[in-house]
Short mmCIF file of C-alpha atoms and ligand atoms in Angstrom, two decimals:
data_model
loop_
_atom_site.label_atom_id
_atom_site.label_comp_id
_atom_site.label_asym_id
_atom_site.label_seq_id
_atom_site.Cartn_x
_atom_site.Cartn_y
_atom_site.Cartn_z
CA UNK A 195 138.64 50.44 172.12
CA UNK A 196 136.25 47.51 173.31
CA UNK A 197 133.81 48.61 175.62
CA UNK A 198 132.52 46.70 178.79
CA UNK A 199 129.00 47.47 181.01
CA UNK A 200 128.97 45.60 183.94
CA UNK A 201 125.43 44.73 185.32
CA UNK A 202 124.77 44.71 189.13
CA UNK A 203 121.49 44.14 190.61
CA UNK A 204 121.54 46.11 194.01
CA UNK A 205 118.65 44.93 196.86
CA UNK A 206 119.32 46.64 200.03
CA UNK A 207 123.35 47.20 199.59
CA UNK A 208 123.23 50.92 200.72
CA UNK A 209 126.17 49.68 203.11
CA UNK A 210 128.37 48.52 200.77
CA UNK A 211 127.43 50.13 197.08
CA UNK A 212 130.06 52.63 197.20
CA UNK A 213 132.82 50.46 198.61
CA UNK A 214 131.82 47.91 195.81
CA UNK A 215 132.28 50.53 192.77
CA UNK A 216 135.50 51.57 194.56
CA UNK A 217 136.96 48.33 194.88
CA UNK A 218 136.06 47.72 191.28
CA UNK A 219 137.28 50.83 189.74
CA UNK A 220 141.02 49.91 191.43
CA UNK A 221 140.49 46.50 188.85
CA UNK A 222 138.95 48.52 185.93
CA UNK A 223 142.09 51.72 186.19
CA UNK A 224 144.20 48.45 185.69
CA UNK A 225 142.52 47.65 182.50
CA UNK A 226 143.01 50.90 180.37
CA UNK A 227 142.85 49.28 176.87
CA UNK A 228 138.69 48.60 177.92
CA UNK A 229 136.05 51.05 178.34
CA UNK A 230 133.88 50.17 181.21
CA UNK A 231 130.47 51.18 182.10
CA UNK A 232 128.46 50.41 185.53
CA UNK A 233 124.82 49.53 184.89
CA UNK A 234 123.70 49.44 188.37
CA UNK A 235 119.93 48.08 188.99
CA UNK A 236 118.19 49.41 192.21
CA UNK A 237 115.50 46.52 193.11
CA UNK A 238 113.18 48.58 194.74
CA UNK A 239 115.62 48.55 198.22
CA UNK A 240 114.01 49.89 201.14
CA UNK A 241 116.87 51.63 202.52
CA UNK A 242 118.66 54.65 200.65
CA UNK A 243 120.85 52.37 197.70
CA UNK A 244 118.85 54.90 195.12
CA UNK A 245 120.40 57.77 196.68
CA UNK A 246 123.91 56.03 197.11
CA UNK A 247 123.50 55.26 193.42
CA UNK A 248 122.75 58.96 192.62
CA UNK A 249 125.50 60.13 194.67
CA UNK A 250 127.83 57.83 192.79
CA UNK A 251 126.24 58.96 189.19
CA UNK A 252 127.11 62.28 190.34
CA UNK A 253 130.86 61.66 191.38
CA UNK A 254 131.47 59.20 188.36
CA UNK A 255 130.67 59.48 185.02
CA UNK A 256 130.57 55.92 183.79
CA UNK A 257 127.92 55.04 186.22
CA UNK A 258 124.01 54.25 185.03
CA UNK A 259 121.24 53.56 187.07
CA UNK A 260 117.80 51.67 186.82
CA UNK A 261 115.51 52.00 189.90
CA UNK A 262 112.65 49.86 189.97
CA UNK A 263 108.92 50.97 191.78
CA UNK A 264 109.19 47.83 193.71
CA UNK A 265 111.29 44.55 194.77
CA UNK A 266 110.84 42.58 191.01
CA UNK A 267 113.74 40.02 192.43
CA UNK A 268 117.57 39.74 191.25
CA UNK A 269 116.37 38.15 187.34
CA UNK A 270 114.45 41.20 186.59
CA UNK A 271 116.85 43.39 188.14
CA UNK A 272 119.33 41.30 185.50
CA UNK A 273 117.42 41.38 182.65
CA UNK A 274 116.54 45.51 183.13
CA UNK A 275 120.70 45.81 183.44
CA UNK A 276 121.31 43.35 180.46
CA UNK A 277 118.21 45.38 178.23
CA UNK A 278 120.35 48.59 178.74
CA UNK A 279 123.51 47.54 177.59
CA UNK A 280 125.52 48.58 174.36
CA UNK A 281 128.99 47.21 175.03
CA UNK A 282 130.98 44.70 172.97
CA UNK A 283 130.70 42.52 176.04
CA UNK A 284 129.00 42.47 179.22
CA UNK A 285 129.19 41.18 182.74
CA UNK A 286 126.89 40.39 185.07
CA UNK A 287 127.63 40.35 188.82
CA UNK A 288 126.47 40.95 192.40
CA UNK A 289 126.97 44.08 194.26
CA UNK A 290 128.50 42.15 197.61
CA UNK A 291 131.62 42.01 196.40
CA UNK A 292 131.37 37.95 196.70
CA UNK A 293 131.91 38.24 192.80
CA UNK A 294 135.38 39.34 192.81
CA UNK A 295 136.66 42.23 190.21
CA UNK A 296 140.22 40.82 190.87
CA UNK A 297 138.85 38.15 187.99
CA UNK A 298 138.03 40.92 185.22
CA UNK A 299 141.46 40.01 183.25
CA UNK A 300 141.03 36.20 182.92
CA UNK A 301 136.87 36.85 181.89
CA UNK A 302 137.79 39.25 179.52
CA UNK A 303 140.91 37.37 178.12
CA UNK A 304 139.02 34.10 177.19
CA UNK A 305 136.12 36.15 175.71
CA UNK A 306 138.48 38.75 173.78
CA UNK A 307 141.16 36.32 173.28
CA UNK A 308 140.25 32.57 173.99
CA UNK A 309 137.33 33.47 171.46
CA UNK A 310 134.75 32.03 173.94
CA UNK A 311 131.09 33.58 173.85
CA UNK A 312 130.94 33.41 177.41
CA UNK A 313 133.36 33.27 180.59
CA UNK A 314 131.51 31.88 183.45
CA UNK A 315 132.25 31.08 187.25
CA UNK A 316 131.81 28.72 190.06
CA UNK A 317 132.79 28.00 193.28
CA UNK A 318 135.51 26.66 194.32
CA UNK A 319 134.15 25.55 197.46
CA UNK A 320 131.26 26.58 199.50
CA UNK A 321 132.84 27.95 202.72
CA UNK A 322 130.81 30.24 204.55
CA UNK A 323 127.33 28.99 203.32
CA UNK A 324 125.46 26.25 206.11
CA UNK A 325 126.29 22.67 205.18
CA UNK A 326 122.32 22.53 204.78
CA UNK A 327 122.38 25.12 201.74
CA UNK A 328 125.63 23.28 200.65
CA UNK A 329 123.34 20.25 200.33
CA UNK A 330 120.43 21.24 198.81
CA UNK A 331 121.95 23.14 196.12
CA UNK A 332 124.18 20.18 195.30
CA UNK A 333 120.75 17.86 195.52
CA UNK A 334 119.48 20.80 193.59
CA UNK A 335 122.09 20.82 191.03
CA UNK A 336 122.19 16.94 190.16
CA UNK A 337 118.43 17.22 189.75
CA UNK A 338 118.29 19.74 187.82
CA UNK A 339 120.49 18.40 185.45
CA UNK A 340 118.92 14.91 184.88
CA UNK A 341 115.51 17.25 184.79
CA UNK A 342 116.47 19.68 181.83
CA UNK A 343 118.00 19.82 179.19
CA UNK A 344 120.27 22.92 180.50
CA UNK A 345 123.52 21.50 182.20
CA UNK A 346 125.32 23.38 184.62
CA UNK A 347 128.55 22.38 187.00
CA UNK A 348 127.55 22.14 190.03
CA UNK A 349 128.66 25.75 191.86
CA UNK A 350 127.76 27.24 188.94
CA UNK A 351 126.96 31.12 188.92
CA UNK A 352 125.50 34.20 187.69
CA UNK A 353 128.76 36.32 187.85
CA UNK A 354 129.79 35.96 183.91
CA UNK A 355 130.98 37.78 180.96
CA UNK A 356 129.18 37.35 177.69
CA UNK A 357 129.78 38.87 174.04
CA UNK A 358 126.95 41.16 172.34
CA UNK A 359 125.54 38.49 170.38
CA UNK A 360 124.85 35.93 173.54
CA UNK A 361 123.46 38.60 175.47
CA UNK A 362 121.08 39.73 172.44
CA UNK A 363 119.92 36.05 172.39
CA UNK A 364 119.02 36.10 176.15
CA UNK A 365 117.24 39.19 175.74
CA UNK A 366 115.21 37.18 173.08
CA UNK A 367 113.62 35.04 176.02
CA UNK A 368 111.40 37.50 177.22
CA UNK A 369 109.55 35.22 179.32
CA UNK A 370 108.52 36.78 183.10
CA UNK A 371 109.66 34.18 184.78
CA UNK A 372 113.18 34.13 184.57
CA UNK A 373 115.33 31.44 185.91
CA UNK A 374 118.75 32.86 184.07
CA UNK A 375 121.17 29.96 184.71
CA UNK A 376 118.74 27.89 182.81
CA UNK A 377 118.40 30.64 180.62
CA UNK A 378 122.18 31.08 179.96
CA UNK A 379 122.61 27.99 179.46
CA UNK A 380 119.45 27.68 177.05
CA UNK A 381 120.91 29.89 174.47
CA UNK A 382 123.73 27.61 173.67
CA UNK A 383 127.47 29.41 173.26
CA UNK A 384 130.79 28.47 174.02
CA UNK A 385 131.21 29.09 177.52
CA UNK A 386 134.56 28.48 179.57
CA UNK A 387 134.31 28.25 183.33
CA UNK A 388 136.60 29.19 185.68
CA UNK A 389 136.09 28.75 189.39
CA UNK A 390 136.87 30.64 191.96
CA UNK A 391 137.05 30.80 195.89
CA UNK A 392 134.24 32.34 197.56
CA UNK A 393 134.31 35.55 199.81
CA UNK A 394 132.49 36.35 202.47
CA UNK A 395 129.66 39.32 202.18
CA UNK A 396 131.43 42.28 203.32
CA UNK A 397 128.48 44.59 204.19
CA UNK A 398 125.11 44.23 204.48
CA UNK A 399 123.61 40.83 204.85
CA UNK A 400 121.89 38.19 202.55
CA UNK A 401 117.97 38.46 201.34
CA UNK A 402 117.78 34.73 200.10
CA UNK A 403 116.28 32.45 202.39
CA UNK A 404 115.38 28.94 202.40
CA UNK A 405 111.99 29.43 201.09
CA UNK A 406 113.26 31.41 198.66
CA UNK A 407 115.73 28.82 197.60
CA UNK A 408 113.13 26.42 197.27
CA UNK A 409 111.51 28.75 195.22
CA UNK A 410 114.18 29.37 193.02
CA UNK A 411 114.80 25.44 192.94
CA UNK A 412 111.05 24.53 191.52
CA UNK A 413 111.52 27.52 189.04
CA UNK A 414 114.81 26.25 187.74
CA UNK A 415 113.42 22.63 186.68
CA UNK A 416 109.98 23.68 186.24
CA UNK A 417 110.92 26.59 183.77
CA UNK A 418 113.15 23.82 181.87
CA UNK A 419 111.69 20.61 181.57
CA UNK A 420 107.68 19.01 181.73
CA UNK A 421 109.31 15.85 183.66
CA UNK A 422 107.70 16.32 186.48
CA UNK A 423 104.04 15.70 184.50
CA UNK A 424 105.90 12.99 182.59
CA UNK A 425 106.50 11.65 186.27
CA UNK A 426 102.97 11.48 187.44
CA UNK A 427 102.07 10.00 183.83
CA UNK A 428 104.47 7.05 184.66
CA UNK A 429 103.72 6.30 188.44
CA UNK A 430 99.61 6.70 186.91
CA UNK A 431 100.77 3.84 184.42
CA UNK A 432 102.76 1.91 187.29
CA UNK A 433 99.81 2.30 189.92
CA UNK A 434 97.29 1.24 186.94
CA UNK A 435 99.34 -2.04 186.22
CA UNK A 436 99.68 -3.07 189.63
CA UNK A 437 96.00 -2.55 190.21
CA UNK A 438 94.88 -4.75 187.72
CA UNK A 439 97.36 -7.70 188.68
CA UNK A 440 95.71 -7.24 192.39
CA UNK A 441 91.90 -7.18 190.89
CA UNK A 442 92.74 -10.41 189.05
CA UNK A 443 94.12 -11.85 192.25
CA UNK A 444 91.47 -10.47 194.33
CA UNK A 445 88.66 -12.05 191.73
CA UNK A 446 90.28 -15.19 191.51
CA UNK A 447 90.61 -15.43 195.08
CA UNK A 448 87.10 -14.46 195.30
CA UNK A 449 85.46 -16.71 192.81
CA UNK A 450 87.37 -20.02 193.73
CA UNK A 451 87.86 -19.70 197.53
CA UNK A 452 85.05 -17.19 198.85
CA UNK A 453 85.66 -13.96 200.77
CA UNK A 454 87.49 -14.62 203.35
CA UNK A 455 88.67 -11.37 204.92
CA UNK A 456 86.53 -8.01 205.57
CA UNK A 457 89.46 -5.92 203.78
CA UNK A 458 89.33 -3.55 206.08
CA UNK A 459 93.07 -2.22 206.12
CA UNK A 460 93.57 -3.02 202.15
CA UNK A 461 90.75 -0.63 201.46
CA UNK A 462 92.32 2.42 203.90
CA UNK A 463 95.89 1.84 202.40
CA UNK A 464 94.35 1.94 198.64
CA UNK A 465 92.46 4.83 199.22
CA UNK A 466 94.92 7.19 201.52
CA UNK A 467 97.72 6.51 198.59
CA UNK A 468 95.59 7.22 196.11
CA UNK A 469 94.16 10.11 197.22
CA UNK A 470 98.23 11.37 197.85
CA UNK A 471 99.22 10.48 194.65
CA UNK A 472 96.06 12.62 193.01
CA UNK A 473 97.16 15.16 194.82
CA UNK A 474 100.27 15.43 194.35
CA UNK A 475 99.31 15.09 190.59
CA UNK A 476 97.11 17.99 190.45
CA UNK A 477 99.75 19.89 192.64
CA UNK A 478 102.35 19.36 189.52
CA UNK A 479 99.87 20.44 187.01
CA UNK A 480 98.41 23.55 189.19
CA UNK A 481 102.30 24.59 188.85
CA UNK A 482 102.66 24.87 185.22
CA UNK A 483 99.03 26.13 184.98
CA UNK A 484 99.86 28.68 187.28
CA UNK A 485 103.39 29.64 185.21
CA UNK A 486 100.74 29.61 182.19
CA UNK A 487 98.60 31.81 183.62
CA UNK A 488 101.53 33.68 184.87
CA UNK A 489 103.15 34.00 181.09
CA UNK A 490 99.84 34.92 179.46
CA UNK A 491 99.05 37.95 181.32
CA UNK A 492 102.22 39.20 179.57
CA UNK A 493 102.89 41.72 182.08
CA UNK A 494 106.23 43.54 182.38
CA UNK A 495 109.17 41.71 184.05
CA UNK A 496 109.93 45.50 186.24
CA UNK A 497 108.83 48.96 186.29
CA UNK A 498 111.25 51.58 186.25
CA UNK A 499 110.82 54.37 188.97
CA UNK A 500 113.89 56.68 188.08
CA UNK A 501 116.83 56.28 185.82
CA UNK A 502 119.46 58.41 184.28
CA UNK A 503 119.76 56.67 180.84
CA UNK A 504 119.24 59.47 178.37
CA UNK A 505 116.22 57.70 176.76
CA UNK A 506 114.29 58.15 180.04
CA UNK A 507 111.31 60.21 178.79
CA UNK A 508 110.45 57.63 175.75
CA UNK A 509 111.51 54.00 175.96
CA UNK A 510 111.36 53.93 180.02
CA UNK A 511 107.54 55.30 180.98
CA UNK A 512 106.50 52.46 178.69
CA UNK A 513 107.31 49.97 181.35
N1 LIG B 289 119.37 41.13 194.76
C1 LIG B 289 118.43 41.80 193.98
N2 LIG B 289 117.10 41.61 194.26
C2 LIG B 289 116.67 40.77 195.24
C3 LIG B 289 117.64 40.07 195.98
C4 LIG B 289 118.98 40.26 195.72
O1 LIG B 289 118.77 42.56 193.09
O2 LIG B 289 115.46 40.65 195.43
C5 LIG B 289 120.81 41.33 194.46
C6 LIG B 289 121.68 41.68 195.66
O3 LIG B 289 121.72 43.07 195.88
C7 LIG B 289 123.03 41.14 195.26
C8 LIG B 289 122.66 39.92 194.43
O4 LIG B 289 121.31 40.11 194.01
O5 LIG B 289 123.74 42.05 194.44
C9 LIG B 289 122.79 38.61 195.20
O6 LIG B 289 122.05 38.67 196.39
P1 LIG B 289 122.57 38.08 197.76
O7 LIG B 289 123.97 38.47 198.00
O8 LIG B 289 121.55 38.45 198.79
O9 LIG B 289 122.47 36.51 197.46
P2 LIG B 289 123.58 35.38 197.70
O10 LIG B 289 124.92 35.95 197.32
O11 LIG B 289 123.50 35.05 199.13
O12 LIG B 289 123.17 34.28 196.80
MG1 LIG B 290 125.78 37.61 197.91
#
């Protein structure tokens, strides 16, 4: 029998944890020919998800759990859940319900059937989500994709199912700052998308804010691609050529026709744009410094509080 572990990373979802592994179970009972196991990931919550998680442990056997010492974010929280697993294949989804179980059959089929390496999703819309999100993740996405080399659809998610061998691959990129769509993506695979119409959160509410999607936006072409210091290369070059035409110009003017004009406003203009464009220069290469810096400290990508993997005592203080 093919086994399954399904990854959740759980911030804050004391509210809906145990309606979310009930909901799912009705989809996994109707799947008896697969063996499924719940890897759920506590992200240092603040409220009492480690003791929901326990409870659940306790009242169903198939159920793991990773609790972190702090909030690492949802990537570490994936790659912790995606570390643990043994199954033939896994899956990877929220615990909001947003990622609906209802779609186990057609991920599984085109993985265990289709002979696909991976089964991903997207939206089929972007209904209940502010038309100013909807925008700058589209924005984000066509970006992204001229940026890097890693192409996703636009509305593309996390929620996916992936054979042994892709997800030993991911687990290869060890780096600490994850960005895993890039990362998925990176490590090649056949993957089949299917889309799917998004549902409202049913309990609790959202951690992600607009900051944080900026955040997440930098990370995912900054983590992929050097364009951006190819960029300020180029406009250096640009800036350079059209500096020299004007000094010609300028000396020309100067050398047949006197000086005519004090200069005053051509001076303030050259200066104030340059002095933008340097920064924003060294701004670009502080970032990938600062993921340098980041990367060569080497620390670990979480730190695992409590978990009731059998291993506990050996592989888990290491972290
Ligand atoms: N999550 C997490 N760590 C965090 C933030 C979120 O593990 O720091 C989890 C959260 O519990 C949920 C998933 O990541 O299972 C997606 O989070 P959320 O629903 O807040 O994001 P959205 O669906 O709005 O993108
Ligand atoms: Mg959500």
């Amino acid at each position: 029998m093919k086994t399954i572990d399904l990854v959740v990373p759980c911030y804050n979802e004391e509210e809906g944890l145990e309606y979310f592994v009930l909901e799912t179970n009705k989809v996994i009972y109707s799947l008896p020919e697969y063996t499924f196991r719940y890897i759920l990931v506590n992200d240092g919550s603040h409220d009492k998800t480690y003791l929901v998680m326990k409870k659940l442990a306790n009242e169903f056997q198939n159920i793991k759990y990773i609790s972190f010492s702090r909030n690492f974010g949802k990537e570490a929280a994936m790659y912790a859940g995606l570390q643990h697993t043994t199954a033939d294949y896994v899956i990877v989804m929220d615990a909001d319900l947003q990622h609906p179980p209802a779609i186990f059959p057609q991920l599984i089929e085109a993985v265990d059937k289709e002979g696909y390496d991976c089964c991903a999703t997207k939206r089929a819309d972007r209904e209940g989500e502010s038309a100013f999100r909807g925008l700058f993740s589209k924005l984000f996405f066509k970006l992204s994709n001229k940026l890097t080399d890693v192409k996703n659809p636009y509305g593309a998610m996390d929620y996916r199912i992936m054979t042994r061998q892709m997800v030993d691959a991911i687990l290869e990129l060890s780096e600490v700052q994850r960005f895993s769509k890039g990362i998925f993506t990176w490590v090649g695979f056949n993957t089949k998308w299917v889309s799917f119409k998004t549902i409202d959160r049913q309990h609790g509410k959202t951690t992600w804010k607009f900051s944080s999607l900026l955040k997440y936006a930098i990370d995912g072409i900054t983590c992929f691609s050097v364009a951006p210091l190819r960029f300020t290369a180029v406009m250096g070059g640009i800036i350079f050529l059209i500096s020299l035409i004007y000094i010609i110009i300028t000396l020309i003017q100067t050398l047949f026709f006197g000086i005519t004009t004090p200069g005053y406003v051509t001076t303030l203009c050259a200066v104030l744009f340059l002095g933008g464009i340097t920064e924003m220069s060294i701004g670009i290469l502080g970032e990938y410094i600062g993921r340098i810096y980041m990367e060569a400290k080497d620390r670990p990508i979480y730190i695992t509080k409590h978990s009731n993997f059998e291993d506990e005592n050996n592989e888990e203080k290491e972290f």
